[in-house]
mmCIF file of C-alpha atoms in Angstrom:
data_model
loop_
_atom_site.group_PDB
_atom_site.id
_atom_site.type_symbol
_atom_site.label_atom_id
_atom_site.label_comp_id
_atom_site.label_asym_id
_atom_site.label_seq_id
_atom_site.Cartn_x
_atom_site.Cartn_y
_atom_site.Cartn_z
ATOM 1 C CA THR A 136 -39.412 -120.017 82.720
ATOM 2 C CA GLN A 137 -37.154 -122.057 84.839
ATOM 3 C CA LEU A 138 -34.293 -119.976 86.174
ATOM 4 C CA LEU A 139 -32.243 -123.145 86.708
ATOM 5 C CA GLU A 140 -32.010 -126.186 84.956
ATOM 6 C CA GLN A 141 -30.744 -129.357 86.381
ATOM 7 C CA SER A 142 -29.242 -132.234 83.997
ATOM 8 C CA PRO A 143 -30.022 -134.349 83.719
ATOM 9 C CA GLN A 144 -33.677 -135.520 85.026
ATOM 10 C CA PHE A 145 -33.067 -138.776 85.778
ATOM 11 C CA LEU A 146 -30.093 -141.005 86.520
ATOM 12 C CA SER A 147 -29.743 -144.737 87.158
ATOM 13 C CA ILE A 148 -26.332 -145.791 87.373
ATOM 14 C CA GLN A 149 -24.728 -149.391 89.550
ATOM 15 C CA GLU A 150 -22.640 -148.865 92.890
ATOM 16 C CA GLY A 151 -19.025 -148.144 92.475
ATOM 17 C CA GLU A 152 -19.944 -145.601 88.738
ATOM 18 C CA ASN A 153 -19.038 -141.929 89.247
ATOM 19 C CA LEU A 154 -21.391 -139.385 88.302
ATOM 20 C CA THR A 155 -22.055 -135.315 88.050
ATOM 21 C CA VAL A 156 -25.236 -133.223 88.015
ATOM 22 C CA TYR A 157 -25.562 -129.856 87.017
ATOM 23 C CA CYS A 158 -27.211 -126.693 87.433
ATOM 24 C CA ASN A 159 -27.219 -123.923 85.357
ATOM 25 C CA SER A 160 -28.698 -120.493 85.288
ATOM 26 C CA SER A 161 -28.553 -117.253 83.288
ATOM 27 C CA SER A 162 -28.582 -115.439 86.786
ATOM 28 C CA VAL A 163 -26.010 -114.599 89.070
ATOM 29 C CA PHE A 164 -26.931 -116.173 92.736
ATOM 30 C CA SER A 165 -25.134 -114.965 95.635
ATOM 31 C CA SER A 166 -24.742 -118.091 96.987
ATOM 32 C CA LEU A 167 -25.808 -121.835 95.995
ATOM 33 C CA GLN A 168 -27.250 -124.618 97.647
ATOM 34 C CA TRP A 169 -27.598 -128.415 97.252
ATOM 35 C CA TYR A 170 -30.330 -130.122 98.897
ATOM 36 C CA ARG A 171 -30.835 -134.306 98.592
ATOM 37 C CA GLN A 172 -34.456 -135.312 98.994
ATOM 38 C CA GLU A 173 -35.623 -138.983 99.625
ATOM 39 C CA PRO A 174 -39.343 -140.145 99.594
ATOM 40 C CA GLY A 175 -41.841 -138.852 101.867
ATOM 41 C CA GLU A 176 -39.068 -136.218 103.486
ATOM 42 C CA GLY A 177 -38.284 -133.055 103.594
ATOM 43 C CA PRO A 178 -35.003 -132.067 101.566
ATOM 44 C CA VAL A 179 -31.703 -131.899 103.309
ATOM 45 C CA LEU A 180 -29.265 -129.065 103.007
ATOM 46 C CA LEU A 181 -25.736 -130.895 101.929
ATOM 47 C CA VAL A 182 -23.838 -127.757 101.641
ATOM 48 C CA THR A 183 -23.555 -124.180 100.180
ATOM 49 C CA VAL A 184 -20.973 -122.654 97.598
ATOM 50 C CA VAL A 185 -20.665 -118.514 97.508
ATOM 51 C CA THR A 186 -17.423 -117.687 95.847
ATOM 52 C CA GLY A 187 -16.835 -118.059 92.215
ATOM 53 C CA GLY A 188 -14.657 -121.061 91.364
ATOM 54 C CA GLU A 189 -15.113 -122.301 94.955
ATOM 55 C CA VAL A 190 -14.615 -126.108 95.478
ATOM 56 C CA LYS A 191 -16.018 -128.471 98.368
ATOM 57 C CA LYS A 192 -15.788 -131.982 99.782
ATOM 58 C CA LEU A 193 -18.575 -133.864 101.341
ATOM 59 C CA LYS A 194 -16.905 -137.105 102.149
ATOM 60 C CA ARG A 195 -17.461 -138.646 98.085
ATOM 61 C CA LEU A 196 -19.661 -135.753 96.934
ATOM 62 C CA THR A 197 -17.907 -132.768 95.315
ATOM 63 C CA PHE A 198 -19.427 -129.735 94.737
ATOM 64 C CA GLN A 199 -18.466 -126.702 92.425
ATOM 65 C CA PHE A 200 -19.548 -122.668 92.015
ATOM 66 C CA GLY A 201 -18.824 -121.551 88.582
ATOM 67 C CA ASP A 202 -16.741 -118.673 88.244
ATOM 68 C CA ALA A 203 -19.510 -116.274 87.274
ATOM 69 C CA ARG A 204 -21.672 -117.802 90.092
ATOM 70 C CA LYS A 205 -24.473 -118.615 87.535
ATOM 71 C CA ASP A 206 -23.823 -122.715 87.261
ATOM 72 C CA SER A 207 -22.991 -125.385 90.335
ATOM 73 C CA SER A 208 -22.099 -129.146 89.564
ATOM 74 C CA LEU A 209 -22.490 -132.052 91.929
ATOM 75 C CA HIS A 210 -19.741 -134.792 91.692
ATOM 76 C CA ILE A 211 -20.382 -138.331 93.298
ATOM 77 C CA THR A 212 -17.288 -140.469 93.285
ATOM 78 C CA ALA A 213 -18.097 -144.274 93.522
ATOM 79 C CA ALA A 214 -22.102 -143.949 93.971
ATOM 80 C CA GLN A 215 -23.592 -146.155 96.836
ATOM 81 C CA PRO A 216 -26.992 -147.277 97.253
ATOM 82 C CA GLY A 217 -27.717 -144.639 100.123
ATOM 83 C CA ASP A 218 -26.944 -141.969 97.766
ATOM 84 C CA THR A 219 -30.225 -142.768 96.015
ATOM 85 C CA GLY A 220 -32.479 -139.427 96.087
ATOM 86 C CA LEU A 221 -33.740 -136.462 94.716
ATOM 87 C CA TYR A 222 -30.803 -133.734 93.925
ATOM 88 C CA LEU A 223 -32.096 -130.220 94.082
ATOM 89 C CA CYS A 224 -30.073 -126.769 93.360
ATOM 90 C CA ALA A 225 -31.503 -123.697 95.105
ATOM 91 C CA GLY A 226 -29.932 -120.380 94.280
ATOM 92 C CA ALA A 227 -29.980 -117.308 96.716
ATOM 93 C CA ARG A 228 -30.021 -113.549 96.080
ATOM 94 C CA GLY A 229 -28.527 -112.103 98.995
ATOM 95 C CA SER A 230 -29.739 -113.315 102.965
ATOM 96 C CA GLN A 231 -33.002 -112.811 102.380
ATOM 97 C CA GLY A 232 -35.760 -114.251 100.526
ATOM 98 C CA ASN A 233 -37.273 -117.302 98.622
ATOM 99 C CA LEU A 234 -34.631 -119.441 97.243
ATOM 100 C CA ILE A 235 -34.664 -120.818 93.752
ATOM 101 C CA PHE A 236 -35.009 -123.938 93.529
ATOM 102 C CA GLY A 237 -34.224 -126.366 90.252
ATOM 103 C CA LYS A 238 -36.374 -129.335 89.238
ATOM 104 C CA GLY A 239 -34.144 -132.036 90.476
ATOM 105 C CA THR A 240 -32.031 -134.513 89.496
ATOM 106 C CA LYS A 241 -33.303 -138.215 90.836
ATOM 107 C CA LEU A 242 -30.752 -140.349 90.989
ATOM 108 C CA SER A 243 -30.957 -144.006 91.518
ATOM 109 C CA VAL A 244 -27.705 -146.363 92.654
ATOM 110 C CA LYS A 245 -28.573 -149.891 92.108
ATOM 111 C CA PRO A 246 -26.552 -152.964 94.421
ATOM 112 C CA LYS B 173 -31.910 -128.817 118.781
ATOM 113 C CA ALA B 174 -35.424 -130.076 117.226
ATOM 114 C CA GLY B 175 -35.795 -129.755 113.481
ATOM 115 C CA VAL B 176 -38.653 -128.304 111.664
ATOM 116 C CA THR B 177 -41.741 -129.864 112.173
ATOM 117 C CA GLN B 178 -45.028 -130.060 110.507
ATOM 118 C CA THR B 179 -48.363 -131.176 111.018
ATOM 119 C CA PRO B 180 -50.587 -133.029 110.245
ATOM 120 C CA ARG B 181 -48.081 -135.065 107.505
ATOM 121 C CA TYR B 182 -50.770 -136.684 105.428
ATOM 122 C CA LEU B 183 -54.574 -135.048 104.772
ATOM 123 C CA ILE B 184 -56.863 -135.583 102.460
ATOM 124 C CA LYS B 185 -59.885 -133.049 101.455
ATOM 125 C CA THR B 186 -62.426 -132.814 98.866
ATOM 126 C CA ARG B 187 -62.535 -129.901 96.778
ATOM 127 C CA GLY B 188 -64.203 -126.681 97.573
ATOM 128 C CA GLN B 189 -63.131 -127.298 101.117
ATOM 129 C CA GLN B 190 -60.504 -125.189 103.161
ATOM 130 C CA VAL B 191 -57.185 -126.584 105.011
ATOM 131 C CA THR B 192 -54.881 -125.407 107.448
ATOM 132 C CA LEU B 193 -50.956 -126.734 107.669
ATOM 133 C CA SER B 194 -49.293 -125.741 110.735
ATOM 134 C CA CYS B 195 -45.069 -125.250 110.869
ATOM 135 C CA SER B 196 -42.968 -124.694 114.035
ATOM 136 C CA PRO B 197 -39.236 -123.625 113.079
ATOM 137 C CA ILE B 198 -36.422 -124.550 114.703
ATOM 138 C CA SER B 199 -35.595 -122.330 117.705
ATOM 139 C CA GLY B 200 -34.103 -119.207 117.575
ATOM 140 C CA HIS B 201 -35.107 -119.055 113.564
ATOM 141 C CA ARG B 202 -37.479 -116.512 112.620
ATOM 142 C CA SER B 203 -37.859 -116.453 109.314
ATOM 143 C CA VAL B 204 -40.208 -119.552 107.697
ATOM 144 C CA SER B 205 -41.149 -120.072 104.297
ATOM 145 C CA TRP B 206 -43.628 -121.761 102.738
ATOM 146 C CA TYR B 207 -43.172 -124.515 99.216
ATOM 147 C CA GLN B 208 -44.973 -126.112 97.557
ATOM 148 C CA GLN B 209 -43.771 -129.112 95.816
ATOM 149 C CA THR B 210 -45.466 -131.602 92.871
ATOM 150 C CA PRO B 211 -43.474 -133.712 89.951
ATOM 151 C CA GLY B 212 -44.203 -131.628 87.240
ATOM 152 C CA GLN B 213 -43.248 -127.802 88.968
ATOM 153 C CA GLY B 214 -40.923 -129.082 91.304
ATOM 154 C CA LEU B 215 -40.130 -126.860 94.838
ATOM 155 C CA GLN B 216 -42.211 -123.404 93.977
ATOM 156 C CA PHE B 217 -42.190 -120.591 96.784
ATOM 157 C CA LEU B 218 -45.277 -119.088 98.168
ATOM 158 C CA PHE B 219 -44.651 -117.051 100.749
ATOM 159 C CA GLU B 220 -41.952 -115.691 103.508
ATOM 160 C CA TYR B 221 -42.986 -114.733 106.565
ATOM 161 C CA PHE B 222 -40.632 -113.029 109.202
ATOM 162 C CA SER B 223 -41.546 -111.280 112.586
ATOM 163 C CA GLU B 224 -45.059 -112.334 112.400
ATOM 164 C CA THR B 225 -45.123 -109.912 108.767
ATOM 165 C CA GLN B 226 -44.999 -111.144 105.006
ATOM 166 C CA ARG B 227 -41.638 -110.415 104.202
ATOM 167 C CA ASN B 228 -42.129 -112.077 100.405
ATOM 168 C CA LYS B 229 -44.646 -113.571 98.195
ATOM 169 C CA GLY B 230 -44.234 -115.645 95.165
ATOM 170 C CA ASN B 231 -46.801 -116.200 92.463
ATOM 171 C CA PHE B 232 -49.409 -117.995 94.156
ATOM 172 C CA PRO B 233 -53.198 -116.956 93.997
ATOM 173 C CA GLY B 234 -55.385 -115.203 96.716
ATOM 174 C CA ARG B 235 -56.507 -118.824 97.866
ATOM 175 C CA PHE B 236 -53.375 -119.339 99.598
ATOM 176 C CA SER B 237 -52.439 -117.395 102.466
ATOM 177 C CA GLY B 238 -50.674 -117.761 105.540
ATOM 178 C CA ARG B 239 -49.430 -115.750 108.794
ATOM 179 C CA GLN B 240 -46.414 -116.360 111.383
ATOM 180 C CA PHE B 241 -47.621 -116.404 115.276
ATOM 181 C CA SER B 242 -44.991 -114.117 118.083
ATOM 182 C CA ASN B 243 -43.392 -117.415 118.850
ATOM 183 C CA SER B 244 -42.571 -117.738 114.910
ATOM 184 C CA ARG B 245 -44.480 -120.549 114.691
ATOM 185 C CA SER B 246 -46.714 -120.371 111.428
ATOM 186 C CA GLU B 247 -50.107 -121.733 109.413
ATOM 187 C CA MET B 248 -50.724 -121.458 106.263
ATOM 188 C CA ASN B 249 -54.228 -121.762 104.742
ATOM 189 C CA VAL B 250 -55.485 -122.798 101.473
ATOM 190 C CA SER B 251 -59.419 -122.086 100.921
ATOM 191 C CA THR B 252 -61.972 -123.379 98.090
ATOM 192 C CA LEU B 253 -59.320 -126.436 97.131
ATOM 193 C CA GLU B 254 -59.053 -127.239 93.744
ATOM 194 C CA LEU B 255 -57.631 -130.689 92.576
ATOM 195 C CA GLY B 256 -54.193 -129.262 91.449
ATOM 196 C CA ASP B 257 -53.962 -128.195 94.901
ATOM 197 C CA SER B 258 -52.698 -131.509 95.410
ATOM 198 C CA ALA B 259 -48.908 -131.369 96.529
ATOM 199 C CA LEU B 260 -46.346 -131.846 99.379
ATOM 200 C CA TYR B 261 -46.122 -128.747 101.327
ATOM 201 C CA LEU B 262 -42.976 -127.587 102.870
ATOM 202 C CA CYS B 263 -41.907 -125.518 105.625
ATOM 203 C CA ALA B 264 -38.670 -124.459 105.908
ATOM 204 C CA SER B 265 -36.764 -121.800 108.576
ATOM 205 C CA SER B 266 -33.777 -120.317 108.656
ATOM 206 C CA THR B 267 -32.003 -117.655 111.378
ATOM 207 C CA SER B 268 -32.095 -113.686 110.524
ATOM 208 C CA SER B 269 -28.485 -113.783 110.989
ATOM 209 C CA GLY B 270 -27.154 -115.846 108.172
ATOM 210 C CA ILE B 271 -25.772 -114.736 105.313
ATOM 211 C CA TYR B 272 -26.686 -117.344 102.821
ATOM 212 C CA ASN B 273 -30.119 -117.916 103.339
ATOM 213 C CA GLU B 274 -29.405 -121.462 104.332
ATOM 214 C CA GLN B 275 -33.071 -122.894 104.662
ATOM 215 C CA PHE B 276 -33.660 -125.954 106.985
ATOM 216 C CA PHE B 277 -37.156 -127.928 105.683
ATOM 217 C CA GLY B 278 -39.471 -129.755 108.061
ATOM 218 C CA PRO B 279 -40.900 -133.196 106.235
ATOM 219 C CA GLY B 280 -43.444 -131.638 104.419
ATOM 220 C CA THR B 281 -47.742 -132.381 104.531
ATOM 221 C CA ARG B 282 -48.730 -134.778 102.066
ATOM 222 C CA LEU B 283 -52.354 -133.093 101.183
ATOM 223 C CA THR B 284 -54.701 -134.843 98.413
ATOM 224 C CA VAL B 285 -57.548 -133.288 97.333
ATOM 225 C CA LEU B 286 -59.967 -135.240 95.660
#
């Protein structure tokens, strides 16, 4: 059973388009983290959201945590080829223990 | 601050052999976690070490083991390798004082079992 479902699995868009990636669960998390992973590298932490309803912005990326702290979304405005990569959401339960990862959304932005 | 380092970056082994992977966490980080990443299953948690003790364990067979040294460096060992063990093995470190369990990953070791 996958505790964190990400959608879509794959996304191929043209430069300049907007997109949204979703991360859903039936479980409550104390925090949710978004990572981006490029080929041959480890995931890099983009943001952590901790409060239900919280919205965080990182340049053209907007992250939202659901009110019930069970889901999250990542919206990219005017995507650029440099945004290409695997986007992973990960849920944490408390300050210790393992993160639970979604399977990721593979984004390709074509010039 | 230097990031998490993992050695080796690439490894090719044959079935039945054993392998040891190494991870050096960010300076000051005392928690080290290991994950296996495959295209089909994504990132799956193997185990976490804190202050030389295994604090958390995922659902992997006993062929997968690890340890942590007093300087927080960690190793993981896989014995009797199987073809299905081919994967990217990621190490992540985190600070024990962090309240959000944010983890910082190394570049991984790509293990291929032939």
